[in-house]
Short mmCIF file of C-alpha atoms in Angstrom, two decimals:
data_model
loop_
_atom_site.label_atom_id
_atom_site.label_comp_id
_atom_site.label_asym_id
_atom_site.label_seq_id
_atom_site.Cartn_x
_atom_site.Cartn_y
_atom_site.Cartn_z
CA MET A 141 38.74 170.42 59.29
CA ALA A 142 35.14 169.47 58.35
CA GLN A 143 34.72 165.65 58.28
CA GLU A 144 34.20 164.88 54.46
CA PHE A 145 31.62 161.87 53.93
CA ILE A 146 32.00 159.37 51.29
CA THR A 147 29.07 157.37 50.57
CA THR A 148 29.53 153.99 49.50
CA ARG A 149 27.43 152.23 46.86
CA ARG A 150 25.92 150.11 49.47
CA GLU A 151 25.10 153.01 51.60
CA GLU A 152 23.56 154.81 48.80
CA ALA A 153 21.42 151.91 47.70
CA GLN A 154 20.20 151.56 51.12
CA GLY A 155 19.28 155.32 51.62
CA PHE A 156 17.44 154.91 48.19
CA LEU A 157 15.33 152.04 49.33
CA GLU A 158 14.92 153.63 52.69
CA ARG A 159 13.49 156.82 51.18
CA MET A 160 11.34 154.67 48.89
CA VAL A 161 10.07 152.36 51.75
CA SER A 162 9.29 155.63 53.80
CA ARG A 163 7.38 156.93 51.16
CA GLY A 164 5.43 153.91 50.64
CA LEU A 165 4.51 153.30 54.33
CA GLY A 166 3.56 157.14 54.61
CA TRP A 167 1.38 156.86 51.86
CA ALA A 168 -0.10 153.51 52.89
CA ARG A 169 -0.87 154.83 56.41
CA LYS A 170 -1.96 158.47 55.95
CA TYR A 171 -4.87 157.26 53.67
CA SER A 172 -6.00 154.13 56.20
CA LEU A 173 -6.45 155.97 59.39
CA PHE A 174 -8.83 154.02 61.60
CA THR A 175 -10.18 156.42 64.08
CA TYR A 176 -10.77 155.64 67.37
CA PRO A 177 -13.25 158.71 68.65
CA PHE A 178 -13.11 159.28 72.50
CA ALA A 179 -16.09 161.54 72.51
CA THR A 180 -17.04 162.88 75.76
CA ALA A 181 -18.83 166.14 75.06
CA CYS A 182 -20.40 168.23 73.03
CA CYS A 183 -17.94 168.20 70.02
CA GLY A 184 -19.01 164.68 69.54
CA MET A 185 -21.92 166.25 67.58
CA GLU A 186 -19.53 167.90 65.19
CA PHE A 187 -17.39 164.28 64.79
CA MET A 188 -20.97 162.88 63.55
CA SER A 189 -21.24 165.67 61.12
CA ILE A 190 -17.94 165.31 59.82
CA SER A 191 -18.55 161.33 59.66
CA GLY A 192 -21.69 162.33 58.17
CA ALA A 193 -22.45 162.22 54.03
CA ARG A 194 -22.37 166.22 53.88
CA TYR A 195 -18.63 166.49 55.15
CA ASP A 196 -17.72 162.80 54.81
CA ILE A 197 -14.16 162.13 56.57
CA ALA A 198 -14.26 159.08 54.67
CA ARG A 199 -12.91 160.96 51.34
CA PHE A 200 -9.63 161.18 53.15
CA GLY A 201 -9.22 157.71 54.17
CA ALA A 202 -10.23 157.95 57.89
CA GLU A 203 -13.27 155.63 56.97
CA PHE A 204 -13.96 153.54 59.88
CA PRO A 205 -14.46 154.46 63.20
CA ARG A 206 -13.20 151.58 65.14
CA PHE A 207 -14.63 151.25 69.17
CA SER A 208 -11.57 149.25 70.07
CA PRO A 209 -8.23 150.91 70.76
CA ARG A 210 -6.53 147.73 69.75
CA GLN A 211 -7.70 148.28 66.21
CA ALA A 212 -7.29 152.00 65.96
CA ASP A 213 -4.30 153.91 65.08
CA MET A 214 -5.78 157.64 65.34
CA LEU A 215 -6.78 158.80 68.91
CA MET A 216 -9.55 161.37 68.51
CA VAL A 217 -10.24 163.35 71.78
CA ILE A 218 -13.39 164.83 71.27
CA GLY A 219 -14.57 167.24 73.89
CA THR A 220 -13.53 167.68 77.78
CA ILE A 221 -11.62 165.73 79.51
CA ASN A 222 -11.95 166.07 83.63
CA LEU A 223 -9.57 164.50 86.20
CA LYS A 224 -11.41 161.53 86.57
CA GLN A 225 -11.53 160.59 82.86
CA ALA A 226 -7.83 161.24 82.47
CA PRO A 227 -6.73 157.79 83.44
CA ILE A 228 -9.08 156.13 81.39
CA LEU A 229 -7.75 158.29 78.44
CA LYS A 230 -4.03 157.34 79.27
CA ARG A 231 -5.20 153.57 79.41
CA VAL A 232 -6.83 153.72 76.12
CA TYR A 233 -3.71 155.74 74.75
CA GLU A 234 -1.45 152.79 75.86
CA GLN A 235 -3.60 150.11 74.46
CA MET A 236 -3.38 151.37 70.93
CA ALA A 237 -0.88 149.41 68.79
CA GLU A 238 2.02 151.46 67.08
CA PRO A 239 1.97 153.52 64.96
CA LYS A 240 -0.47 155.87 66.75
CA TRP A 241 -1.34 159.44 66.14
CA VAL A 242 -3.64 161.59 68.48
CA VAL A 243 -5.59 164.54 67.50
CA ALA A 244 -7.11 167.01 70.18
CA PHE A 245 -10.51 167.73 68.84
CA GLY A 246 -11.56 171.28 70.17
CA VAL A 247 -10.30 173.59 72.63
CA CYS A 248 -11.32 171.52 75.83
CA ALA A 249 -9.18 168.91 74.56
CA SER A 250 -6.54 171.10 73.38
CA SER A 251 -6.05 173.52 76.44
CA GLY A 252 -9.08 173.00 78.92
CA GLY A 253 -11.00 175.53 76.96
CA PHE A 254 -13.11 177.90 79.27
CA TYR A 255 -13.70 175.06 82.08
CA ASP A 256 -10.62 176.50 83.65
CA ASN A 257 -11.66 174.64 86.92
CA TYR A 258 -10.70 172.27 89.71
CA ALA A 259 -12.20 169.43 87.93
CA VAL A 260 -11.13 169.66 84.25
CA LEU A 261 -7.70 168.62 82.91
CA GLN A 262 -5.96 171.45 81.37
CA GLY A 263 -5.31 170.00 77.96
CA ILE A 264 -4.69 166.30 77.26
CA ASP A 265 -1.10 166.73 76.30
CA LYS A 266 -0.56 166.88 80.15
CA ILE A 267 -0.78 163.19 79.90
CA ILE A 268 -0.39 161.87 76.37
CA PRO A 269 1.41 163.13 73.07
CA VAL A 270 -0.45 165.16 70.67
CA ASP A 271 0.00 165.30 66.94
CA VAL A 272 -2.53 167.66 65.76
CA TYR A 273 -4.74 170.35 67.70
CA ILE A 274 -7.89 171.69 66.11
CA PRO A 275 -9.10 174.84 67.63
CA GLY A 276 -12.95 175.88 67.92
CA CYS A 277 -15.95 175.30 70.00
CA PRO A 278 -16.90 173.06 68.51
CA PRO A 279 -14.65 173.28 65.35
CA ARG A 280 -16.14 173.36 62.06
CA PRO A 281 -15.95 170.49 60.02
CA GLU A 282 -13.76 172.14 57.51
CA GLN A 283 -11.36 172.95 60.38
CA VAL A 284 -11.31 169.41 61.53
CA LEU A 285 -10.72 168.10 57.61
CA ASP A 286 -7.84 170.67 57.55
CA GLY A 287 -6.38 169.04 60.78
CA LEU A 288 -6.83 165.84 59.20
CA ILE A 289 -4.73 167.10 56.21
CA LEU A 290 -2.10 168.52 58.36
CA LEU A 291 -2.04 164.78 59.96
CA GLN A 292 -1.68 163.02 56.86
CA GLU A 293 1.20 165.39 55.73
CA LYS A 294 3.14 164.81 59.15
CA ILE A 295 2.22 160.96 58.53
CA GLN A 296 3.79 161.31 54.80
CA ALA A 297 6.81 162.88 56.19
CA GLN A 298 7.85 160.25 58.63
CA SER A 299 11.08 158.33 58.08
CA HIS A 300 11.67 154.69 58.76
CA LYS A 301 15.11 153.04 58.71
CA LEU A 302 15.50 149.50 57.28
CA ILE A 303 17.63 148.32 59.89
CA ASP A 304 17.93 150.20 63.48
CA ARG A 305 21.62 150.09 63.85
CA HIS A 306 21.28 152.03 67.25
CA PRO A 307 18.51 150.31 69.14
CA PRO A 308 17.34 152.72 72.33
CA ALA A 309 19.23 152.14 75.49
CA PRO A 310 16.63 150.24 77.91
CA GLU A 311 16.53 153.15 80.22
CA THR A 312 15.30 155.53 77.71
CA VAL A 313 12.59 153.25 76.86
CA ARG A 314 9.42 154.67 78.03
CA PRO A 315 7.76 152.69 80.80
CA ALA A 316 4.28 151.16 80.09
CA GLY A 317 3.26 152.08 83.46
CA ARG A 318 0.44 154.25 85.00
CA ASP A 319 2.84 155.97 87.31
CA LEU A 320 3.64 158.72 84.93
CA LEU A 321 0.13 160.32 85.98
CA ILE A 322 1.32 160.84 89.44
CA GLY A 323 2.48 164.26 90.31
CA GLY A 324 1.89 165.58 86.78
CA THR A 325 0.71 168.93 86.96
CA LYS A 326 0.55 170.60 90.36
CA MET B 179 -51.52 176.54 105.33
CA SER B 180 -48.83 179.48 106.06
CA GLU B 181 -47.03 179.16 109.14
CA PHE B 182 -48.73 175.52 109.82
CA ALA B 183 -46.04 173.65 109.86
CA LEU B 184 -44.01 175.90 111.87
CA GLN B 185 -46.43 175.81 114.75
CA ARG B 186 -46.87 171.95 114.50
CA VAL B 187 -43.37 171.34 114.73
CA ALA B 188 -42.54 174.31 117.44
CA GLU B 189 -45.18 173.09 119.75
CA ARG B 190 -43.84 169.24 119.65
CA PHE B 191 -40.36 170.57 119.78
CA PRO B 192 -40.07 173.64 121.69
CA ASP B 193 -36.27 172.99 122.62
CA ALA B 194 -35.00 172.52 119.07
CA VAL B 195 -36.31 175.40 117.09
CA VAL B 196 -34.19 178.25 117.20
CA GLN B 197 -35.86 180.30 114.73
CA GLY B 198 -38.91 179.64 112.22
CA TYR B 199 -40.31 182.36 109.72
CA ALA B 200 -42.26 182.24 106.78
CA TYR B 201 -41.78 184.51 103.52
CA ARG B 202 -44.42 184.46 100.79
CA GLY B 203 -45.09 180.72 101.72
CA ASP B 204 -41.78 179.42 102.15
CA GLU B 205 -41.54 178.26 105.57
CA THR B 206 -38.35 178.06 107.17
CA LEU B 207 -37.28 176.30 110.55
CA VAL B 208 -33.71 177.15 111.89
CA ILE B 209 -32.98 173.88 114.41
CA GLN B 210 -30.38 172.84 116.68
CA ARG B 211 -28.28 169.97 115.00
CA GLU B 212 -28.41 167.96 118.28
CA HIS B 213 -32.39 167.45 117.37
CA LEU B 214 -32.17 167.26 113.75
CA VAL B 215 -33.18 163.66 113.55
CA GLU B 216 -36.12 163.57 115.89
CA VAL B 217 -37.25 166.82 113.94
CA ALA B 218 -37.05 165.09 110.51
CA ARG B 219 -38.55 162.13 111.67
CA PHE B 220 -41.52 163.77 113.13
CA CYS B 221 -41.64 165.79 109.89
CA LYS B 222 -42.02 162.64 108.02
CA ASP B 223 -44.33 160.52 110.28
CA ASP B 224 -46.65 162.98 111.24
CA PRO B 225 -49.90 162.72 109.05
CA GLU B 226 -50.51 166.40 109.15
CA LEU B 227 -47.12 167.20 107.61
CA ASP B 228 -46.79 164.12 105.88
CA LEU B 229 -43.08 165.63 104.46
CA LYS B 230 -42.11 162.10 102.79
CA LEU B 231 -40.06 163.52 99.94
CA PRO B 232 -36.87 165.31 100.71
CA LEU B 233 -35.99 167.48 97.68
CA SER B 234 -32.49 168.28 98.42
CA VAL B 235 -29.95 168.87 100.89
CA THR B 236 -27.41 171.49 100.57
CA CYS B 237 -24.99 173.82 101.94
CA VAL B 238 -24.23 177.64 102.56
CA ASP B 239 -20.75 178.85 103.13
CA PHE B 240 -21.17 182.18 104.95
CA ILE B 241 -17.31 182.56 105.21
CA ASP B 242 -17.35 185.50 107.48
CA GLU B 243 -20.03 184.37 109.99
CA LYS B 244 -19.77 182.24 112.95
CA PRO B 245 -21.22 179.27 112.88
CA ARG B 246 -20.04 179.31 109.19
CA PHE B 247 -21.97 176.61 107.41
CA GLU B 248 -25.78 176.38 107.24
CA LEU B 249 -27.41 173.24 105.80
CA VAL B 250 -30.38 173.42 104.10
CA TYR B 251 -32.80 170.63 104.10
CA THR B 252 -35.87 171.04 101.52
CA LEU B 253 -38.79 168.88 102.26
CA TYR B 254 -41.97 168.33 100.26
CA SER B 255 -45.24 166.69 101.24
CA ILE B 256 -46.68 164.66 97.98
CA THR B 257 -50.06 164.28 99.63
CA LYS B 258 -50.27 167.77 101.26
CA LYS B 259 -48.44 169.47 98.35
CA HIS B 260 -46.54 171.84 100.87
CA HIS B 261 -42.83 172.32 101.49
CA LEU B 262 -40.98 172.90 104.63
CA ARG B 263 -37.15 173.92 105.13
CA LEU B 264 -35.01 173.03 107.67
CA LYS B 265 -31.77 174.74 108.34
CA VAL B 266 -29.00 173.77 110.44
CA ARG B 267 -25.61 175.83 111.51
CA VAL B 268 -22.42 174.34 112.00
CA GLY B 269 -19.23 175.71 112.83
CA GLU B 270 -15.89 175.40 110.61
CA ASP B 271 -14.23 173.55 113.74
CA ASP B 272 -16.64 170.71 114.05
CA PRO B 273 -18.80 170.27 110.89
CA THR B 274 -20.74 167.14 111.78
CA VAL B 275 -24.26 166.64 111.66
CA PRO B 276 -26.60 163.53 112.37
CA SER B 277 -27.32 161.78 109.42
CA THR B 278 -31.03 161.19 108.62
CA ILE B 279 -30.49 158.42 106.26
CA SER B 280 -32.29 156.44 108.88
CA VAL B 281 -35.23 158.55 108.21
CA TRP B 282 -34.97 158.99 104.24
CA ARG B 283 -33.23 156.34 102.58
CA GLY B 284 -32.55 158.37 99.76
CA MET B 285 -30.26 161.20 101.86
CA ASP B 286 -27.41 159.24 101.16
CA TRP B 287 -26.21 160.71 97.93
CA TRP B 288 -27.03 164.16 99.40
CA GLU B 289 -24.75 163.60 102.13
CA ARG B 290 -22.08 162.69 100.04
CA TYR B 291 -22.70 165.11 98.27
CA CYS B 292 -22.25 167.81 101.06
CA TRP B 293 -19.33 166.12 102.08
CA ASP B 294 -17.93 166.37 98.80
CA MET B 295 -18.38 169.73 97.94
CA TYR B 296 -18.46 171.22 101.45
CA GLY B 297 -16.59 169.11 103.88
CA ILE B 298 -19.67 168.46 106.09
CA ARG B 299 -19.40 165.26 107.99
CA PHE B 300 -22.45 163.07 108.76
CA SER B 301 -22.39 161.01 112.00
CA ASP B 302 -24.23 157.40 112.62
CA ARG B 303 -23.77 156.35 108.88
CA GLY B 304 -21.18 154.24 107.06
CA PRO B 305 -18.15 155.82 105.99
CA MET B 306 -18.12 159.22 104.15
CA LYS B 307 -17.40 158.90 100.41
CA ARG B 308 -17.07 161.54 97.83
CA LEU B 309 -19.93 161.92 95.24
CA TRP B 310 -18.39 163.29 92.33
CA MET B 311 -14.55 163.75 92.83
CA TYR B 312 -12.16 161.15 93.37
CA GLU B 313 -10.86 160.15 96.78
CA GLU B 314 -7.61 161.82 96.07
CA PHE B 315 -9.12 164.84 95.41
CA GLU B 316 -7.74 167.94 98.07
CA GLY B 317 -10.17 169.88 99.38
CA HIS B 318 -13.89 170.72 99.00
CA PRO B 319 -14.59 172.71 95.92
CA LEU B 320 -17.66 174.78 96.81
CA ARG B 321 -16.28 176.12 100.07
CA LYS B 322 -15.48 179.96 99.73
CA ASP B 323 -11.88 179.65 100.22
CA PHE B 324 -10.91 177.06 97.89
CA PRO B 325 -8.22 178.48 95.29
CA LEU B 326 -10.00 179.54 92.11
CA ARG B 327 -7.34 178.17 89.92
CA GLY B 328 -6.01 175.54 91.94
CA ARG B 329 -4.84 172.31 90.22
CA GLN B 330 -5.29 168.84 91.31
CA PRO B 331 -2.71 166.12 91.17
CA LEU B 332 -3.26 163.77 88.71
CA ILE B 333 -3.68 160.31 89.94
CA PRO B 334 -3.41 156.78 88.47
CA GLU B 335 -6.01 154.53 87.35
CA ALA B 336 -7.88 152.72 90.10
CA ASP B 337 -8.08 149.42 90.20
CA ILE B 338 -11.03 147.55 88.37
CA GLN B 339 -13.03 145.25 90.96
CA ASP B 340 -14.75 143.38 88.04
CA ILE B 341 -16.18 144.50 85.01
CA TYR B 342 -19.57 145.20 86.55
CA ARG B 343 -18.52 146.93 89.72
CA GLY B 344 -16.18 149.45 88.12
CA PRO B 345 -13.38 150.51 90.30
CA GLY B 346 -12.37 148.98 93.78
CA PRO B 347 -9.94 147.25 95.31
CA GLY B 348 -8.40 145.04 92.41
CA PRO B 349 -7.57 140.99 92.72
CA GLY B 350 -3.64 142.38 93.03
CA SER B 351 -5.02 143.69 96.36
CA PRO B 352 -4.33 142.26 99.50
CA PRO B 353 -7.85 140.49 100.64
CA ALA B 354 -8.30 142.60 103.63
CA SER B 355 -8.79 145.58 101.70
CA ARG B 356 -11.39 143.75 99.21
CA SER B 357 -13.91 143.80 102.23
CA ASN B 358 -16.28 146.18 101.48
CA PRO B 359 -17.96 148.37 104.38
CA PRO B 360 -21.61 147.99 104.16
CA ARG B 361 -23.26 150.41 101.69
CA PRO B 362 -25.48 152.88 103.28
CA SER B 363 -28.38 151.43 101.49
CA GLN B 364 -27.71 148.32 103.27
CA LEU B 365 -28.03 149.36 106.77
CA PRO B 366 -30.91 148.50 108.95
CA ILE B 367 -33.65 151.14 108.92
CA VAL B 368 -34.49 152.34 112.02
CA LYS B 369 -38.21 153.04 112.78
#
């Protein structure tokens, strides 16, 4: 026999409040993305293009590129990440404060692209979690804006709890360590 | 000008030269590796040759031949405007070549390049350090038998020595590892 849930007025009210807070937080966050452009290669030109007046990423709220990871909440990995660069990218990601989102800009960041060789990391998702992948070599500015809108939808749909009744067990908390990189992709 | 440099070196070092040939003005000398440093010093100091500028050092991997590797030194004279190419063959079992840093100081990065990409060791110099890849990298990627789609293990971030000198033993490392070996540019120049 299926368990029937009876919501009390208190839980109902809390659920209502949580939905409202989630919507408000999502709305606020999606229109105030501060970008950290981790630009290593030619896709950086395309980032300049969408930052410029013609495509103007500022229309979508991602106005300011912040060159300190502490002030940014959207990490745009723009270009080829080679294996020597990978620990630095990981460090930059760890320095960003929560909440944070990652966009893989172009095929090199997404999958290594045509640099299928000994020196290049085959996609940044080998070391950090990625929210949106933007394909293209380099991607058109419209594709980047499309990816940004996708990310905004994702941010809007995130839910927040007023009280976290079940804090995560200590062993499930991700260690803020550099040892995550060891033995990753052999 | 053709074959002038060949004859001049061959007269001076008849034992060192294995082979010498000129093709359309490109003069090439194959020499034994034991005599590399003295031949190089003669090429640099001789007023008629005056090959003061080493343009490049690279390596060729003839995987089916013995000896397997061939180092190619391309030299240029700024005053006389001529080239000379020195070649040294080394085998796979002992890929060691005497270092020419004492002749041309700028050889350091070229030798590090040959070590990084081909696994050629150079003797009589400071410790070999890779030029492009990181120290944990496995193998030498421009060798013909390097796996085409081999993947390397990911590494942790290196300690930062300080913000000016970049990676190196950090403040947390034991003091013994912090004393740096002398860089080749600090080694005495032998005249």
